[in-house]
PDB file of C-alpha atoms in Angstrom:
ATOM      1  CA  UNK F   1     193.928 144.027 269.196  1.00  0.00           C
ATOM      2  CA  UNK F   2     194.001 140.412 270.150  1.00  0.00           C
ATOM      3  CA  UNK F   3     191.053 138.604 268.603  1.00  0.00           C
ATOM      4  CA  UNK F   4     190.210 135.003 266.921  1.00  0.00           C
ATOM      5  CA  UNK F   5     188.212 136.203 263.582  1.00  0.00           C
ATOM      6  CA  UNK F   6     187.926 139.432 261.510  1.00  0.00           C
ATOM      7  CA  UNK F   7     187.719 142.096 262.980  1.00  0.00           C
ATOM      8  CA  UNK F   8     186.641 145.678 261.510  1.00  0.00           C
ATOM      9  CA  UNK F   9     187.481 149.060 263.182  1.00  0.00           C
ATOM     10  CA  UNK F  10     185.658 151.937 260.980  1.00  0.00           C
ATOM     11  CA  UNK F  11     187.689 154.449 262.736  1.00  0.00           C
ATOM     12  CA  UNK F  12     190.598 155.328 264.631  1.00  0.00           C
ATOM     13  CA  UNK F  13     191.056 159.053 265.446  1.00  0.00           C
ATOM     14  CA  UNK F  14     193.407 160.457 266.960  1.00  0.00           C
ATOM     15  CA  UNK F  15     194.837 164.592 268.191  1.00  0.00           C
ATOM     16  CA  UNK F  16     198.175 166.004 268.811  1.00  0.00           C
ATOM     17  CA  UNK F  17     200.433 162.755 268.506  1.00  0.00           C
ATOM     18  CA  UNK F  18     203.023 162.651 266.652  1.00  0.00           C
ATOM     19  CA  UNK F  19     203.684 159.088 265.788  1.00  0.00           C
ATOM     20  CA  UNK F  20     201.030 156.072 266.945  1.00  0.00           C
ATOM     21  CA  UNK F  21     201.418 151.896 265.769  1.00  0.00           C
ATOM     22  CA  UNK F  22     199.558 149.605 265.531  1.00  0.00           C
ATOM     23  CA  UNK F  23     199.848 146.264 266.767  1.00  0.00           C
ATOM     24  CA  UNK F  24     197.615 143.526 263.970  1.00  0.00           C
ATOM     25  CA  UNK F  25     197.523 140.607 266.396  1.00  0.00           C
ATOM     26  CA  UNK F  26     196.558 137.469 267.376  1.00  0.00           C
ATOM     27  CA  UNK F  27     193.953 136.615 264.726  1.00  0.00           C
ATOM     28  CA  UNK F  28     193.882 133.085 263.141  1.00  0.00           C
ATOM     29  CA  UNK F  29     195.503 132.281 259.618  1.00  0.00           C
ATOM     30  CA  UNK F  30     193.063 133.296 257.209  1.00  0.00           C
ATOM     31  CA  UNK F  31     191.735 136.380 259.037  1.00  0.00           C
ATOM     32  CA  UNK F  32     191.871 140.111 258.585  1.00  0.00           C
ATOM     33  CA  UNK F  33     192.444 142.791 261.337  1.00  0.00           C
ATOM     34  CA  UNK F  34     191.023 146.426 258.921  1.00  0.00           C
ATOM     35  CA  UNK F  35     190.414 149.352 259.742  1.00  0.00           C
ATOM     36  CA  UNK F  36     188.098 151.114 257.695  1.00  0.00           C
ATOM     37  CA  UNK F  37     189.445 155.520 258.406  1.00  0.00           C
ATOM     38  CA  UNK F  38     192.274 156.651 259.896  1.00  0.00           C
ATOM     39  CA  UNK F  39     192.018 159.881 261.654  1.00  0.00           C
ATOM     40  CA  UNK F  40     195.109 161.722 262.818  1.00  0.00           C
ATOM     41  CA  UNK F  41     195.527 165.222 262.885  1.00  0.00           C
ATOM     42  CA  UNK F  42     198.464 167.729 261.178  1.00  0.00           C
ATOM     43  CA  UNK F  43     200.321 166.247 264.256  1.00  0.00           C
ATOM     44  CA  UNK F  44     200.349 162.945 262.633  1.00  0.00           C
ATOM     45  CA  UNK F  45     203.756 162.612 261.142  1.00  0.00           C
ATOM     46  CA  UNK F  46     204.652 158.831 261.454  1.00  0.00           C
ATOM     47  CA  UNK F  47     202.559 155.565 261.826  1.00  0.00           C
ATOM     48  CA  UNK F  48     204.207 152.411 262.392  1.00  0.00           C
ATOM     49  CA  UNK F  49     202.912 148.722 262.300  1.00  0.00           C
ATOM     50  CA  UNK F  50     203.919 145.413 263.894  1.00  0.00           C
ATOM     51  CA  UNK F  51     202.452 141.942 264.692  1.00  0.00           C
ATOM     52  CA  UNK F  52     201.725 139.220 262.583  1.00  0.00           C
ATOM     53  CA  UNK F  53     198.267 139.316 261.663  1.00  0.00           C
ATOM     54  CA  UNK F  54     197.027 140.657 258.171  1.00  0.00           C
ATOM     55  CA  UNK F  55     195.883 144.771 258.147  1.00  0.00           C
ATOM     56  CA  UNK F  56     193.679 146.365 255.747  1.00  0.00           C
ATOM     57  CA  UNK F  57     194.222 150.388 256.111  1.00  0.00           C
ATOM     58  CA  UNK F  58     191.576 151.784 253.691  1.00  0.00           C
ATOM     59  CA  UNK F  59     191.660 155.279 254.816  1.00  0.00           C
ATOM     60  CA  UNK F  60     195.296 157.133 256.035  1.00  0.00           C
ATOM     61  CA  UNK F  61     195.095 160.094 253.526  1.00  0.00           C
ATOM     62  CA  UNK F  62     192.142 161.880 254.169  1.00  0.00           C
ATOM     63  CA  UNK F  63     192.588 163.315 257.948  1.00  0.00           C
ATOM     64  CA  UNK F  64     196.336 163.355 257.534  1.00  0.00           C
ATOM     65  CA  UNK F  65     197.790 166.423 256.400  1.00  0.00           C
ATOM     66  CA  UNK F  66     201.530 165.542 257.724  1.00  0.00           C
ATOM     67  CA  UNK F  67     201.411 161.781 257.334  1.00  0.00           C
ATOM     68  CA  UNK F  68     204.659 161.502 255.462  1.00  0.00           C
ATOM     69  CA  UNK F  69     205.674 158.199 257.297  1.00  0.00           C
ATOM     70  CA  UNK F  70     204.235 154.512 257.112  1.00  0.00           C
ATOM     71  CA  UNK F  71     206.537 152.650 258.412  1.00  0.00           C
ATOM     72  CA  UNK F  72     205.891 148.761 258.867  1.00  0.00           C
ATOM     73  CA  UNK F  73     209.263 146.886 258.495  1.00  0.00           C
ATOM     74  CA  UNK F  74     208.613 144.490 261.698  1.00  0.00           C
ATOM     75  CA  UNK F  75     205.582 143.337 260.052  1.00  0.00           C
ATOM     76  CA  UNK F  76     205.318 139.771 258.996  1.00  0.00           C
ATOM     77  CA  UNK F  77     201.446 139.494 258.301  1.00  0.00           C
ATOM     78  CA  UNK F  78     199.866 141.213 254.666  1.00  0.00           C
ATOM     79  CA  UNK F  79     199.523 144.635 255.046  1.00  0.00           C
ATOM     80  CA  UNK F  80     197.324 146.675 252.302  1.00  0.00           C
ATOM     81  CA  UNK F  81     196.977 150.564 252.761  1.00  0.00           C
ATOM     82  CA  UNK F  82     195.401 153.090 251.198  1.00  0.00           C
ATOM     83  CA  UNK F  83     197.213 155.901 251.332  1.00  0.00           C
ATOM     84  CA  UNK F  84     195.803 158.703 248.608  1.00  0.00           C
ATOM     85  CA  UNK F  85     197.657 161.975 250.403  1.00  0.00           C
ATOM     86  CA  UNK F  86     198.908 164.145 248.358  1.00  0.00           C
ATOM     87  CA  UNK F  87     201.795 164.978 250.665  1.00  0.00           C
ATOM     88  CA  UNK F  88     205.497 163.449 250.195  1.00  0.00           C
ATOM     89  CA  UNK F  89     205.213 159.813 251.563  1.00  0.00           C
ATOM     90  CA  UNK F  90     207.873 157.441 252.783  1.00  0.00           C
ATOM     91  CA  UNK F  91     205.667 153.348 253.154  1.00  0.00           C
ATOM     92  CA  UNK F  92     207.681 150.412 253.868  1.00  0.00           C
ATOM     93  CA  UNK F  93     206.081 146.908 254.068  1.00  0.00           C
ATOM     94  CA  UNK F  94     207.341 144.024 255.706  1.00  0.00           C
ATOM     95  CA  UNK F  95     207.900 140.083 254.651  1.00  0.00           C
ATOM     96  CA  UNK F  96     204.030 139.375 253.832  1.00  0.00           C
ATOM     97  CA  UNK F  97     202.114 140.317 250.411  1.00  0.00           C
ATOM     98  CA  UNK F  98     201.542 143.480 250.578  1.00  0.00           C
ATOM     99  CA  UNK F  99     199.624 145.783 248.270  1.00  0.00           C
ATOM    100  CA  UNK F 100     199.922 149.794 248.000  1.00  0.00           C
ATOM    101  CA  UNK F 101     196.683 151.699 246.722  1.00  0.00           C
ATOM    102  CA  UNK F 102     198.297 155.562 246.240  1.00  0.00           C
ATOM    103  CA  UNK F 103     195.658 157.077 243.833  1.00  0.00           C
ATOM    104  CA  UNK F 104     196.521 160.167 241.454  1.00  0.00           C
ATOM    105  CA  UNK F 105     198.978 160.811 243.837  1.00  0.00           C
ATOM    106  CA  UNK F 106     202.109 158.903 243.419  1.00  0.00           C
ATOM    107  CA  UNK F 107     205.384 160.833 241.922  1.00  0.00           C
ATOM    108  CA  UNK F 108     208.877 161.184 242.132  1.00  0.00           C
ATOM    109  CA  UNK F 109     209.269 162.331 245.524  1.00  0.00           C
ATOM    110  CA  UNK F 110     207.342 159.109 246.985  1.00  0.00           C
ATOM    111  CA  UNK F 111     209.617 156.197 248.147  1.00  0.00           C
ATOM    112  CA  UNK F 112     207.877 152.491 247.940  1.00  0.00           C
ATOM    113  CA  UNK F 113     209.363 149.807 249.445  1.00  0.00           C
ATOM    114  CA  UNK F 114     208.142 146.124 249.657  1.00  0.00           C
ATOM    115  CA  UNK F 115     210.401 143.934 251.029  1.00  0.00           C
ATOM    116  CA  UNK F 116     210.187 139.819 251.645  1.00  0.00           C
ATOM    117  CA  UNK F 117     207.259 137.908 250.707  1.00  0.00           C
ATOM    118  CA  UNK F 118     205.382 134.570 251.748  1.00  0.00           C
ATOM    119  CA  UNK F 119     204.488 132.119 250.005  1.00  0.00           C
ATOM    120  CA  UNK F 120     200.555 131.619 248.626  1.00  0.00           C
ATOM    121  CA  UNK F 121     198.399 128.464 249.793  1.00  0.00           C
ATOM    122  CA  UNK F 122     199.391 127.107 245.412  1.00  0.00           C
ATOM    123  CA  UNK F 123     203.151 127.264 246.971  1.00  0.00           C
ATOM    124  CA  UNK F 124     203.964 130.293 244.385  1.00  0.00           C
ATOM    125  CA  UNK F 125     205.694 132.909 246.464  1.00  0.00           C
ATOM    126  CA  UNK F 126     203.134 135.900 246.966  1.00  0.00           C
ATOM    127  CA  UNK F 127     204.048 139.472 245.212  1.00  0.00           C
ATOM    128  CA  UNK F 128     203.911 143.335 246.842  1.00  0.00           C
ATOM    129  CA  UNK F 129     201.796 145.517 244.654  1.00  0.00           C
ATOM    130  CA  UNK F 130     201.947 149.051 244.084  1.00  0.00           C
ATOM    131  CA  UNK F 131     198.693 150.570 241.848  1.00  0.00           C
ATOM    132  CA  UNK F 132     198.833 153.881 240.984  1.00  0.00           C
ATOM    133  CA  UNK F 133     197.119 156.300 238.805  1.00  0.00           C
ATOM    134  CA  UNK F 134     199.897 158.137 236.821  1.00  0.00           C
ATOM    135  CA  UNK F 135     198.011 160.482 234.245  1.00  0.00           C
ATOM    136  CA  UNK F 136     200.206 163.620 233.379  1.00  0.00           C
ATOM    137  CA  UNK F 137     203.028 162.283 235.123  1.00  0.00           C
ATOM    138  CA  UNK F 138     206.034 163.977 233.242  1.00  0.00           C
ATOM    139  CA  UNK F 139     209.909 162.860 233.361  1.00  0.00           C
ATOM    140  CA  UNK F 140     210.750 164.459 236.152  1.00  0.00           C
ATOM    141  CA  UNK F 141     207.299 163.505 238.583  1.00  0.00           C
ATOM    142  CA  UNK F 142     207.036 160.210 236.654  1.00  0.00           C
ATOM    143  CA  UNK F 143     210.800 158.963 238.001  1.00  0.00           C
ATOM    144  CA  UNK F 144     209.224 156.572 240.289  1.00  0.00           C
ATOM    145  CA  UNK F 145     210.791 155.567 243.474  1.00  0.00           C
ATOM    146  CA  UNK F 146     210.221 151.553 244.345  1.00  0.00           C
ATOM    147  CA  UNK F 147     211.951 148.733 245.598  1.00  0.00           C
ATOM    148  CA  UNK F 148     210.810 144.900 246.158  1.00  0.00           C
ATOM    149  CA  UNK F 149     207.411 146.432 244.925  1.00  0.00           C
ATOM    150  CA  UNK F 150     207.092 142.844 242.425  1.00  0.00           C
ATOM    151  CA  UNK F 151     203.779 144.271 240.806  1.00  0.00           C
ATOM    152  CA  UNK F 152     203.570 147.941 239.155  1.00  0.00           C
ATOM    153  CA  UNK F 153     199.323 148.804 238.496  1.00  0.00           C
ATOM    154  CA  UNK F 154     199.806 151.565 236.883  1.00  0.00           C
ATOM    155  CA  UNK F 155     196.902 153.466 234.922  1.00  0.00           C
ATOM    156  CA  UNK F 156     197.147 155.957 232.791  1.00  0.00           C
ATOM    157  CA  UNK F 157     193.741 158.035 230.764  1.00  0.00           C
ATOM    158  CA  UNK F 158     195.760 160.504 228.972  1.00  0.00           C
ATOM    159  CA  UNK F 159     199.760 160.435 228.401  1.00  0.00           C
ATOM    160  CA  UNK F 160     202.324 159.920 231.283  1.00  0.00           C
ATOM    161  CA  UNK F 161     206.573 159.531 230.665  1.00  0.00           C
ATOM    162  CA  UNK F 162     207.764 157.766 233.558  1.00  0.00           C
ATOM    163  CA  UNK F 163     211.806 157.078 233.880  1.00  0.00           C
ATOM    164  CA  UNK F 164     212.549 153.913 236.208  1.00  0.00           C
ATOM    165  CA  UNK F 165     216.055 154.728 236.962  1.00  0.00           C
ATOM    166  CA  UNK F 166     215.002 154.395 241.110  1.00  0.00           C
ATOM    167  CA  UNK F 167     212.576 151.620 240.510  1.00  0.00           C
ATOM    168  CA  UNK F 168     214.379 147.997 241.825  1.00  0.00           C
ATOM    169  CA  UNK F 169     212.869 144.550 242.116  1.00  0.00           C
ATOM    170  CA  UNK F 170     210.375 145.038 239.864  1.00  0.00           C
ATOM    171  CA  UNK F 171     208.754 141.385 237.983  1.00  0.00           C
ATOM    172  CA  UNK F 172     206.551 143.760 236.022  1.00  0.00           C
ATOM    173  CA  UNK F 173     204.976 147.055 235.526  1.00  0.00           C
ATOM    174  CA  UNK F 174     202.034 147.144 233.729  1.00  0.00           C
ATOM    175  CA  UNK F 175     199.752 150.274 232.009  1.00  0.00           C
ATOM    176  CA  UNK F 176     195.780 149.866 232.172  1.00  0.00           C
ATOM    177  CA  UNK F 177     193.989 151.899 229.830  1.00  0.00           C
ATOM    178  CA  UNK F 178     196.790 154.219 228.125  1.00  0.00           C
ATOM    179  CA  UNK F 179     193.960 156.741 225.624  1.00  0.00           C
ATOM    180  CA  UNK F 180     196.814 158.521 224.191  1.00  0.00           C
ATOM    181  CA  UNK F 181     200.701 157.394 225.133  1.00  0.00           C
ATOM    182  CA  UNK F 182     202.743 156.276 227.382  1.00  0.00           C
ATOM    183  CA  UNK F 183     206.884 156.752 227.611  1.00  0.00           C
ATOM    184  CA  UNK F 184     207.933 154.195 229.821  1.00  0.00           C
ATOM    185  CA  UNK F 185     212.124 155.045 230.138  1.00  0.00           C
ATOM    186  CA  UNK F 186     215.243 153.489 231.591  1.00  0.00           C
ATOM    187  CA  UNK F 187     214.710 150.090 231.865  1.00  0.00           C
ATOM    188  CA  UNK F 188     216.984 147.312 232.524  1.00  0.00           C
ATOM    189  CA  UNK F 189     216.990 145.221 230.214  1.00  0.00           C
ATOM    190  CA  UNK F 190     214.982 142.042 230.329  1.00  0.00           C
ATOM    191  CA  UNK F 191     212.078 143.675 231.984  1.00  0.00           C
ATOM    192  CA  UNK F 192     208.916 143.009 231.554  1.00  0.00           C
ATOM    193  CA  UNK F 193     205.783 145.217 230.472  1.00  0.00           C
ATOM    194  CA  UNK F 194     202.502 145.157 230.726  1.00  0.00           C
ATOM    195  CA  UNK F 195     199.859 145.766 228.458  1.00  0.00           C
ATOM    196  CA  UNK F 196     197.356 145.594 230.995  1.00  0.00           C
ATOM    197  CA  UNK F 197     197.315 144.336 234.764  1.00  0.00           C
ATOM    198  CA  UNK F 198     197.477 140.586 235.199  1.00  0.00           C
ATOM    199  CA  UNK F 199     194.373 138.714 235.281  1.00  0.00           C
ATOM    200  CA  UNK F 200     191.829 142.043 235.289  1.00  0.00           C
ATOM    201  CA  UNK F 201     189.494 142.750 232.439  1.00  0.00           C
ATOM    202  CA  UNK F 202     190.833 146.248 231.047  1.00  0.00           C
ATOM    203  CA  UNK F 203     191.352 147.622 227.443  1.00  0.00           C
ATOM    204  CA  UNK F 204     195.351 149.166 226.444  1.00  0.00           C
ATOM    205  CA  UNK F 205     195.284 151.010 223.882  1.00  0.00           C
ATOM    206  CA  UNK F 206     197.146 154.463 222.201  1.00  0.00           C
ATOM    207  CA  UNK F 207     201.268 154.657 222.253  1.00  0.00           C
ATOM    208  CA  UNK F 208     203.856 152.929 224.001  1.00  0.00           C
ATOM    209  CA  UNK F 209     207.059 153.366 224.237  1.00  0.00           C
ATOM    210  CA  UNK F 210     210.012 151.765 225.649  1.00  0.00           C
ATOM    211  CA  UNK F 211     213.836 152.439 226.819  1.00  0.00           C
ATOM    212  CA  UNK F 212     216.412 151.140 227.884  1.00  0.00           C
ATOM    213  CA  UNK F 213     218.576 152.356 230.380  1.00  0.00           C
ATOM    214  CA  UNK F 214     221.618 151.131 228.834  1.00  0.00           C
ATOM    215  CA  UNK F 215     220.965 151.236 224.658  1.00  0.00           C
ATOM    216  CA  UNK F 216     224.819 149.954 223.901  1.00  0.00           C
ATOM    217  CA  UNK F 217     223.740 146.169 223.996  1.00  0.00           C
ATOM    218  CA  UNK F 218     224.031 144.209 221.302  1.00  0.00           C
ATOM    219  CA  UNK F 219     221.550 141.396 222.489  1.00  0.00           C
ATOM    220  CA  UNK F 220     218.686 143.269 224.691  1.00  0.00           C
ATOM    221  CA  UNK F 221     215.591 142.147 225.223  1.00  0.00           C
ATOM    222  CA  UNK F 222     212.370 143.357 226.786  1.00  0.00           C
ATOM    223  CA  UNK F 223     209.038 141.609 227.412  1.00  0.00           C
ATOM    224  CA  UNK F 224     205.673 142.283 226.504  1.00  0.00           C
ATOM    225  CA  UNK F 225     202.836 140.933 228.665  1.00  0.00           C
ATOM    226  CA  UNK F 226     199.356 140.690 227.201  1.00  0.00           C
ATOM    227  CA  UNK F 227     197.368 140.910 230.373  1.00  0.00           C
ATOM    228  CA  UNK F 228     194.358 141.737 229.265  1.00  0.00           C
ATOM    229  CA  UNK F 229     191.216 138.959 230.463  1.00  0.00           C
ATOM    230  CA  UNK F 230     188.111 140.496 228.636  1.00  0.00           C
ATOM    231  CA  UNK F 231     186.956 138.357 225.772  1.00  0.00           C
ATOM    232  CA  UNK F 232     185.159 140.841 224.043  1.00  0.00           C
ATOM    233  CA  UNK F 233     187.602 143.433 224.189  1.00  0.00           C
ATOM    234  CA  UNK F 234     190.536 143.630 221.651  1.00  0.00           C
ATOM    235  CA  UNK F 235     194.051 145.908 222.564  1.00  0.00           C
ATOM    236  CA  UNK F 236     195.112 148.020 219.447  1.00  0.00           C
ATOM    237  CA  UNK F 237     198.109 149.148 221.052  1.00  0.00           C
ATOM    238  CA  UNK F 238     201.474 151.325 218.497  1.00  0.00           C
ATOM    239  CA  UNK F 239     204.059 149.574 220.444  1.00  0.00           C
ATOM    240  CA  UNK F 240     207.439 151.945 219.890  1.00  0.00           C
ATOM    241  CA  UNK F 241     211.381 151.105 220.867  1.00  0.00           C
ATOM    242  CA  UNK F 242     214.696 151.833 219.870  1.00  0.00           C
ATOM    243  CA  UNK F 243     218.271 149.531 220.490  1.00  0.00           C
ATOM    244  CA  UNK F 244     216.562 146.666 221.434  1.00  0.00           C
ATOM    245  CA  UNK F 245     217.364 143.917 219.394  1.00  0.00           C
ATOM    246  CA  UNK F 246     214.768 141.799 220.700  1.00  0.00           C
ATOM    247  CA  UNK F 247     210.748 141.923 221.612  1.00  0.00           C
ATOM    248  CA  UNK F 248     209.294 138.970 223.378  1.00  0.00           C
ATOM    249  CA  UNK F 249     205.520 139.075 222.968  1.00  0.00           C
ATOM    250  CA  UNK F 250     203.464 136.600 225.383  1.00  0.00           C
ATOM    251  CA  UNK F 251     199.604 136.440 226.262  1.00  0.00           C
ATOM    252  CA  UNK F 252     199.803 136.005 230.406  1.00  0.00           C
ATOM    253  CA  UNK F 253     196.778 134.808 232.621  1.00  0.00           C
ATOM    254  CA  UNK F 254     195.769 132.569 234.555  1.00  0.00           C
ATOM    255  CA  UNK F 255     192.451 133.551 233.853  1.00  0.00           C
ATOM    256  CA  UNK F 256     190.039 131.162 232.006  1.00  0.00           C
ATOM    257  CA  UNK F 257     189.418 134.229 229.519  1.00  0.00           C
ATOM    258  CA  UNK F 258     192.158 136.050 227.224  1.00  0.00           C
ATOM    259  CA  UNK F 259     191.583 139.604 224.713  1.00  0.00           C
ATOM    260  CA  UNK F 260     192.557 140.409 221.417  1.00  0.00           C
ATOM    261  CA  UNK F 261     195.453 142.497 220.928  1.00  0.00           C
ATOM    262  CA  UNK F 262     196.114 144.141 217.789  1.00  0.00           C
ATOM    263  CA  UNK F 263     199.476 145.591 217.909  1.00  0.00           C
ATOM    264  CA  UNK F 264     201.902 147.693 215.466  1.00  0.00           C
ATOM    265  CA  UNK F 265     205.130 146.868 215.271  1.00  0.00           C
ATOM    266  CA  UNK F 266     206.854 148.714 212.694  1.00  0.00           C
ATOM    267  CA  UNK F 267     207.960 151.453 214.591  1.00  0.00           C
ATOM    268  CA  UNK F 268     209.894 148.355 217.147  1.00  0.00           C
ATOM    269  CA  UNK F 269     213.801 149.211 216.242  1.00  0.00           C
ATOM    270  CA  UNK F 270     216.819 147.441 217.287  1.00  0.00           C
TER     271      UNK F 270
END
């Protein structure tokens, strides 16, 4: 793709091809190549992304029943991939600030790898972002597998049990909505859990249970960020934990607004 300004392709259609490589190159800084749909068939098993220009793949899941691998490991631009495929997937980002949108299809059989990042215009280092709905995940299906994805923005509209054993490089695991109960097990000491998604309007309620992978320490801590930015909201959450000596709670936003929070902490035990 060799254009200087934003480019939009409504659909790329391929048939009877096992591997496709998309090269996103040639755009000036600040512009994006957008592919609204990528339509393969049951033959397509691998999609490679190369180049350096920002790329948004809006729909890679609807028509690709066997697309198990998306690999952008050599890509140096910012990648946004909407991969709401129902099959198990291995998705690898590149060295930009990548966004992986998994819908309600993320589970223990998916492997999401971020990678390094580039600095933002503000001078701060960028981040990789994973979004997914985790309602009804269990101890088994909720054993997530992510590497070097800094921000996990998860939504639970009921109950969910998550296992963080195979999550590495995350700066925050955040839960939105949480209408009933979210349990996050096997956290590393000094991990950060967000109530709500950073700089996002969104109420959080229900029960949040957090537990460490190693509960034998005597000075373990965990961080809870209050992220909701809707000033009319009140997040009402019952925080529960055992074998954690210190729980740090902080309002965390760069937005001008911040919601109230009513926390029950009687079940926080060292």
